Tab-separated table of C-alpha atoms in Angstrom:
chain	number	residue	atom	x	y	z
A	1	MET	CA	0.000	0.000	0.000
A	2	GLN	CA	0.986	3.593	-0.513
A	3	ILE	CA	0.463	6.277	2.109
A	4	THR	CA	1.595	9.862	2.617
A	5	LEU	CA	3.668	10.191	5.794
A	6	ASN	CA	4.617	13.732	6.797
A	7	ASN	CA	4.011	14.912	3.238
A	8	ARG	CA	6.204	12.192	1.731
A	9	SER	CA	4.964	9.236	-0.242
A	10	GLU	CA	5.754	5.880	1.408
A	11	GLN	CA	5.394	2.364	0.029
A	12	LEU	CA	4.589	-0.182	2.764
A	13	ASP	CA	4.011	-3.942	2.818
A	14	GLY	CA	0.511	-5.282	3.462
A	15	GLU	CA	-2.978	-3.823	3.082
A	16	LYS	CA	-3.310	-2.052	6.401
A	17	LEU	CA	-1.585	-1.527	9.736
A	18	THR	CA	-2.375	0.280	12.978
A	19	VAL	CA	-0.893	3.650	13.821
A	20	ASN	CA	1.277	1.997	16.476
A	21	GLU	CA	2.528	-0.574	13.975
A	22	LEU	CA	3.390	2.226	11.578
A	23	ILE	CA	5.249	4.106	14.323
A	24	ARG	CA	7.305	0.982	15.120
A	25	GLN	CA	7.942	0.164	11.490
A	26	LYS	CA	9.171	3.682	10.718
A	27	ASN	CA	11.312	3.778	13.881
A	28	PHE	CA	9.721	6.791	15.553
A	29	THR	CA	11.306	6.028	18.900
A	30	PHE	CA	10.504	9.284	20.680
A	31	LYS	CA	7.938	9.230	23.455
A	32	LEU	CA	6.116	12.475	22.813
A	33	LEU	CA	4.430	12.085	19.459
A	34	VAL	CA	1.292	13.691	18.112
A	35	THR	CA	-0.319	11.633	15.338
A	36	LYS	CA	-3.030	12.362	12.811
A	37	VAL	CA	-4.609	10.162	10.155
A	38	ASN	CA	-6.417	11.972	7.346
A	39	ASP	CA	-6.384	15.197	9.396
A	40	LYS	CA	-8.009	13.535	12.405
A	41	LEU	CA	-6.135	13.489	15.711
A	42	VAL	CA	-5.272	9.980	16.932
A	43	LYS	CA	-4.452	10.045	20.639
A	44	VAL	CA	-1.958	7.696	22.210
A	45	ASN	CA	-4.618	5.317	23.582
A	46	GLU	CA	-6.244	5.026	20.138
A	47	ARG	CA	-3.145	4.065	18.199
A	48	ASP	CA	-3.771	0.316	18.454
A	49	GLN	CA	-7.315	0.667	17.116
A	50	VAL	CA	-6.931	3.176	14.298
A	51	TRP	CA	-5.931	1.662	10.954
A	52	VAL	CA	-3.801	3.162	8.241
A	53	LYS	CA	-4.809	2.033	4.751
A	54	ASP	CA	-3.805	2.625	1.157
A	55	GLY	CA	-4.117	6.283	0.221
A	56	ASP	CA	-4.230	7.590	3.797
A	57	ARG	CA	-2.377	10.698	4.897
A	58	VAL	CA	-0.517	10.345	8.192
A	59	GLU	CA	1.276	13.009	10.210
A	60	VAL	CA	3.643	12.191	13.045
A	61	LEU	CA	5.152	15.094	14.984
A	62	HIS	CA	7.863	14.603	17.590
A	63	LEU	CA	7.709	17.266	20.306
A	64	ILE	CA	10.932	18.526	21.837
A	65	SER	CA	11.525	20.226	25.190
A	66	GLY	CA	12.938	23.746	25.220
A	67	GLY	CA	11.566	27.229	25.075
B	1	MET	CA	1.349	48.122	3.681
B	2	THR	CA	2.533	51.103	5.657
B	3	GLU	CA	3.348	50.654	9.301
B	4	GLN	CA	0.192	52.568	10.207
B	5	GLN	CA	-1.932	50.237	8.095
B	6	ILE	CA	-0.300	47.238	9.761
B	7	ARG	CA	-0.917	48.702	13.208
B	8	ASN	CA	-4.537	49.556	12.415
B	9	HIS	CA	-5.150	45.987	11.289
B	10	ILE	CA	-3.510	44.050	14.091
B	11	SER	CA	-4.877	46.346	16.809
B	12	LYS	CA	-8.159	44.464	16.379
B	13	PHE	CA	-6.693	41.079	17.311
B	14	GLU	CA	-5.955	39.100	20.456
B	15	VAL	CA	-3.015	36.715	20.712
B	16	ALA	CA	-2.692	34.189	23.544
B	17	ILE	CA	0.819	33.460	24.778
B	18	ALA	CA	0.916	29.981	26.326
B	19	GLY	CA	3.975	30.129	28.554
B	20	CYS	CA	5.975	33.293	29.202
B	21	GLY	CA	9.535	32.000	29.305
B	22	GLY	CA	12.130	32.219	26.555
B	23	LEU	CA	9.780	31.909	23.607
B	24	GLY	CA	6.719	33.575	25.091
B	25	SER	CA	8.293	36.652	26.644
B	26	ASN	CA	10.238	37.515	23.488
B	27	ALA	CA	7.356	36.815	21.106
B	28	ALA	CA	4.999	38.884	23.264
B	29	VAL	CA	7.369	41.849	23.280
B	30	ALA	CA	7.785	41.663	19.487
B	31	LEU	CA	4.003	41.686	19.013
B	32	ALA	CA	3.618	44.529	21.511
B	33	ARG	CA	6.180	46.653	19.672
B	34	ILE	CA	4.152	46.444	16.468
B	35	GLY	CA	0.849	47.275	18.144
B	36	ILE	CA	-1.054	44.038	18.710
B	37	GLY	CA	-4.498	44.756	20.185
B	38	LYS	CA	-4.456	42.417	23.140
B	39	LEU	CA	-2.104	39.882	24.677
B	40	LEU	CA	-3.344	37.124	26.949
B	41	LEU	CA	-0.313	36.055	28.994
B	42	VAL	CA	-0.466	32.736	30.841
B	43	ASP	CA	2.311	31.223	32.955
B	44	PHE	CA	2.577	29.761	36.453
B	45	ASP	CA	6.256	30.439	37.004
B	46	ILE	CA	8.405	33.021	38.773
B	47	VAL	CA	11.387	34.894	37.321
B	48	GLU	CA	14.682	33.294	38.349
B	49	LYS	CA	18.240	34.419	37.778
B	50	SER	CA	18.802	31.487	35.394
B	51	ASN	CA	16.030	32.818	33.120
B	52	LEU	CA	17.937	36.018	32.333
B	53	ASN	CA	20.081	34.216	29.733
B	54	ARG	CA	17.186	34.344	27.269
B	55	GLN	CA	13.931	35.646	28.733
B	56	TYR	CA	12.654	39.223	28.521
B	57	PHE	CA	13.061	40.032	32.202
B	58	PHE	CA	15.458	42.102	34.285
B	59	TYR	CA	17.567	41.409	37.335
B	60	ASP	CA	15.324	43.443	39.612
B	61	GLN	CA	12.304	41.335	38.590
B	62	ILE	CA	13.672	38.111	40.079
B	63	GLY	CA	11.001	36.599	42.336
B	64	GLN	CA	8.047	38.169	40.512
B	65	HIS	CA	5.478	36.161	38.581
B	66	LYS	CA	6.589	36.074	34.949
B	67	VAL	CA	3.226	37.247	33.629
B	68	GLN	CA	3.279	40.303	35.925
B	69	ALA	CA	6.888	41.159	35.119
B	70	LEU	CA	6.238	40.757	31.395
B	71	ALA	CA	3.113	42.902	31.567
B	72	ASP	CA	5.108	45.615	33.355
B	73	ASN	CA	7.809	45.492	30.652
B	74	ILE	CA	5.264	45.653	27.836
B	75	LYS	CA	3.518	48.644	29.448
B	76	ARG	CA	6.858	50.470	29.398
B	77	ILE	CA	7.043	49.841	25.636
B	78	ASP	CA	3.431	50.706	24.788
B	79	SER	CA	0.868	51.506	27.455
B	80	LYS	CA	-1.988	51.089	24.963
B	81	ILE	CA	-1.587	47.330	24.505
B	82	GLU	CA	-4.427	45.574	26.301
B	83	LEU	CA	-3.033	42.942	28.653
B	84	GLU	CA	-4.674	40.092	30.514
B	85	ILE	CA	-2.443	38.075	32.822
B	86	ILE	CA	-3.208	34.711	34.356
B	87	VAL	CA	-0.963	32.862	36.822
B	88	LEU	CA	-1.754	29.255	36.001
B	89	LYS	CA	-0.252	25.985	34.869
B	90	LEU	CA	-2.315	25.336	31.763
B	91	ASP	CA	-4.153	22.064	31.321
B	92	GLU	CA	-6.723	20.927	28.782
B	93	ASN	CA	-9.710	22.460	30.565
B	94	ALA	CA	-7.958	25.786	31.099
B	95	VAL	CA	-6.923	25.951	27.439
B	96	ILE	CA	-10.525	25.349	26.350
B	97	GLN	CA	-11.833	28.062	28.668
B	98	LEU	CA	-9.141	30.718	28.375
B	99	PHE	CA	-8.251	30.631	24.682
B	100	ALA	CA	-11.750	30.475	23.200
B	101	ASP	CA	-11.727	34.165	22.246
B	102	SER	CA	-8.113	34.468	21.132
B	103	ASP	CA	-7.537	34.878	17.406
B	104	LEU	CA	-4.217	33.061	17.470
B	105	ILE	CA	-2.214	31.059	20.012
B	106	ILE	CA	1.543	31.078	20.391
B	107	GLU	CA	2.773	27.883	22.042
B	108	ALA	CA	5.754	28.830	24.161
B	109	PHE	CA	6.190	26.101	26.744
B	110	ASP	CA	9.568	24.620	27.577
B	111	ASN	CA	8.183	21.184	28.371
B	112	ALA	CA	7.440	18.767	25.511
B	113	ALA	CA	4.509	17.144	27.336
B	114	ALA	CA	2.868	20.560	27.726
B	115	LYS	CA	3.449	21.267	24.019
B	116	LYS	CA	1.719	17.981	23.190
B	117	MET	CA	-1.206	18.800	25.498
B	118	LEU	CA	-1.763	22.187	23.884
B	119	LEU	CA	-1.469	20.868	20.325
B	120	GLU	CA	-3.905	18.009	20.946
B	121	THR	CA	-6.369	20.274	22.763
B	122	VAL	CA	-6.353	22.845	19.971
B	123	LEU	CA	-6.781	20.149	17.290
B	124	GLN	CA	-9.670	18.638	19.213
B	125	TYR	CA	-11.548	21.703	20.467
B	126	PHE	CA	-10.531	24.638	18.263
B	127	PRO	CA	-10.382	23.204	14.739
B	128	SER	CA	-10.231	26.614	13.081
B	129	LYS	CA	-7.875	28.434	15.447
B	130	THR	CA	-4.314	29.166	14.379
B	131	LEU	CA	-1.563	27.730	16.587
B	132	ILE	CA	2.128	28.603	16.178
B	133	MET	CA	4.475	26.236	17.981
B	134	GLY	CA	8.168	26.327	18.832
B	135	ASN	CA	9.902	22.963	18.495
B	136	GLY	CA	13.660	22.553	18.898
B	137	MET	CA	15.892	25.573	19.576
B	138	ALA	CA	18.439	24.594	22.229
B	139	GLY	CA	22.150	25.272	21.840
B	140	TYR	CA	23.857	27.606	19.378
B	141	GLY	CA	24.698	27.848	15.696
B	142	GLY	CA	22.829	25.694	13.225
B	143	PHE	CA	20.894	28.643	11.824
B	144	GLU	CA	20.388	26.769	8.548
B	145	LYS	CA	18.500	24.033	10.384
B	146	ILE	CA	15.864	26.407	11.780
B	147	ARG	CA	12.738	26.610	9.678
B	148	GLN	CA	9.034	27.245	9.789
B	149	GLN	CA	6.616	24.632	8.573
B	150	GLN	CA	2.877	24.604	8.104
B	151	TRP	CA	1.883	21.289	9.698
B	152	ASP	CA	-1.787	21.346	8.704
B	153	ASN	CA	-4.373	23.990	7.908
B	154	GLN	CA	-4.157	25.546	11.383
B	155	VAL	CA	-0.831	24.512	12.972
B	156	TYR	CA	2.542	26.053	12.174
B	157	ILE	CA	5.852	25.011	13.696
B	158	CYS	CA	9.062	27.044	14.075
B	159	GLY	CA	12.368	25.500	15.137
B	160	ASP	CA	14.949	22.965	14.092
B	161	PHE	CA	12.736	19.996	15.056
B	162	GLU	CA	15.663	18.227	16.779
B	163	SER	CA	17.621	20.211	19.409
B	164	GLU	CA	16.363	19.085	22.815
B	165	ILE	CA	17.483	20.934	25.938
B	166	ALA	CA	20.034	19.145	28.137
B	167	ASP	CA	22.737	20.128	30.604
B	168	ASP	CA	25.216	20.233	27.730
B	169	ASN	CA	22.720	21.779	25.291
B	170	PRO	CA	21.140	24.732	27.102
B	171	PRO	CA	18.557	27.118	25.677
B	172	LEU	CA	20.307	30.457	25.049
B	173	ALA	CA	19.229	33.964	24.038
B	174	PRO	CA	20.395	33.974	20.396
B	175	ARG	CA	18.678	30.817	19.196
B	176	VAL	CA	15.608	31.105	21.442
B	177	GLY	CA	15.357	34.719	20.300
B	178	ILE	CA	15.432	33.664	16.647
B	179	VAL	CA	12.641	31.110	17.054
B	180	SER	CA	10.449	33.343	19.238
B	181	ASN	CA	10.728	36.160	16.732
B	182	MET	CA	9.956	33.707	13.916
B	183	GLN	CA	6.777	32.871	15.809
B	184	ALA	CA	5.910	36.576	16.164
B	185	ASN	CA	6.766	37.230	12.517
B	186	LEU	CA	4.513	34.396	11.374
B	187	ALA	CA	1.749	35.561	13.726
B	188	LEU	CA	1.931	39.017	12.138
B	189	GLU	CA	1.812	37.561	8.634
B	190	LEU	CA	-1.193	35.369	9.449
B	191	LEU	CA	-3.081	38.087	11.359
B	192	LEU	CA	-2.699	40.412	8.377
B	193	LYS	CA	-4.570	37.809	6.314
B	194	MET	CA	-7.412	37.522	8.848
B	195	ASN	CA	-10.420	39.791	8.730
B	196	LYS	CA	-12.254	41.226	11.689
């Protein structure tokens, strides 16, 4: 399947995967992530239930301390 | 636009400053200098000596609440800026209540968990409100890595997206000043496109 991850096109194996599976597969190892699928916020406790499928747009933002 | 036209336009708008430390104090002062209508300043903290390496406070303000000290400094720049100050550690409920009337929010926390809370709350409860975040500005140099990015239709992010604060990577005036003024610059640009 093909998705758009942070505005970049990504080719992934399989037909669908959860947000958490995507995070692991793409090696986002940081703790403080904000995720959205097709412009809808996916909170941390929803990441095992929300699926990413072909054509979806996913945003993953890593938040950093300092200010 | 002439400066007077810019001032006339942005004098109608309210900007919320979420956190009045390095990013928030400098961004607030930049917006005050160009005649923003109202600033809503929220922070729970007190000015400490260690803040003076980057935050818009003075030695004789150590011990004061940051929002009060910042309001005093802004009044000395322009007494006509409307100021509302709130001493509070923001959480989801407070964000929903306090920022409902603000035209734009500047995220200026130091703590990543607080940044996440504000971003998720705005996405969930204020789907049409503009949020400008600061993300990654510790250390020095690396000017070419600092950028601004539109994350979605309402969220913008300024920073290098990687430099986390640490004992050997402190936040310092030059780089924090750059990012906070990027936030103010972007706020100005976006407010000039809004109608009221």
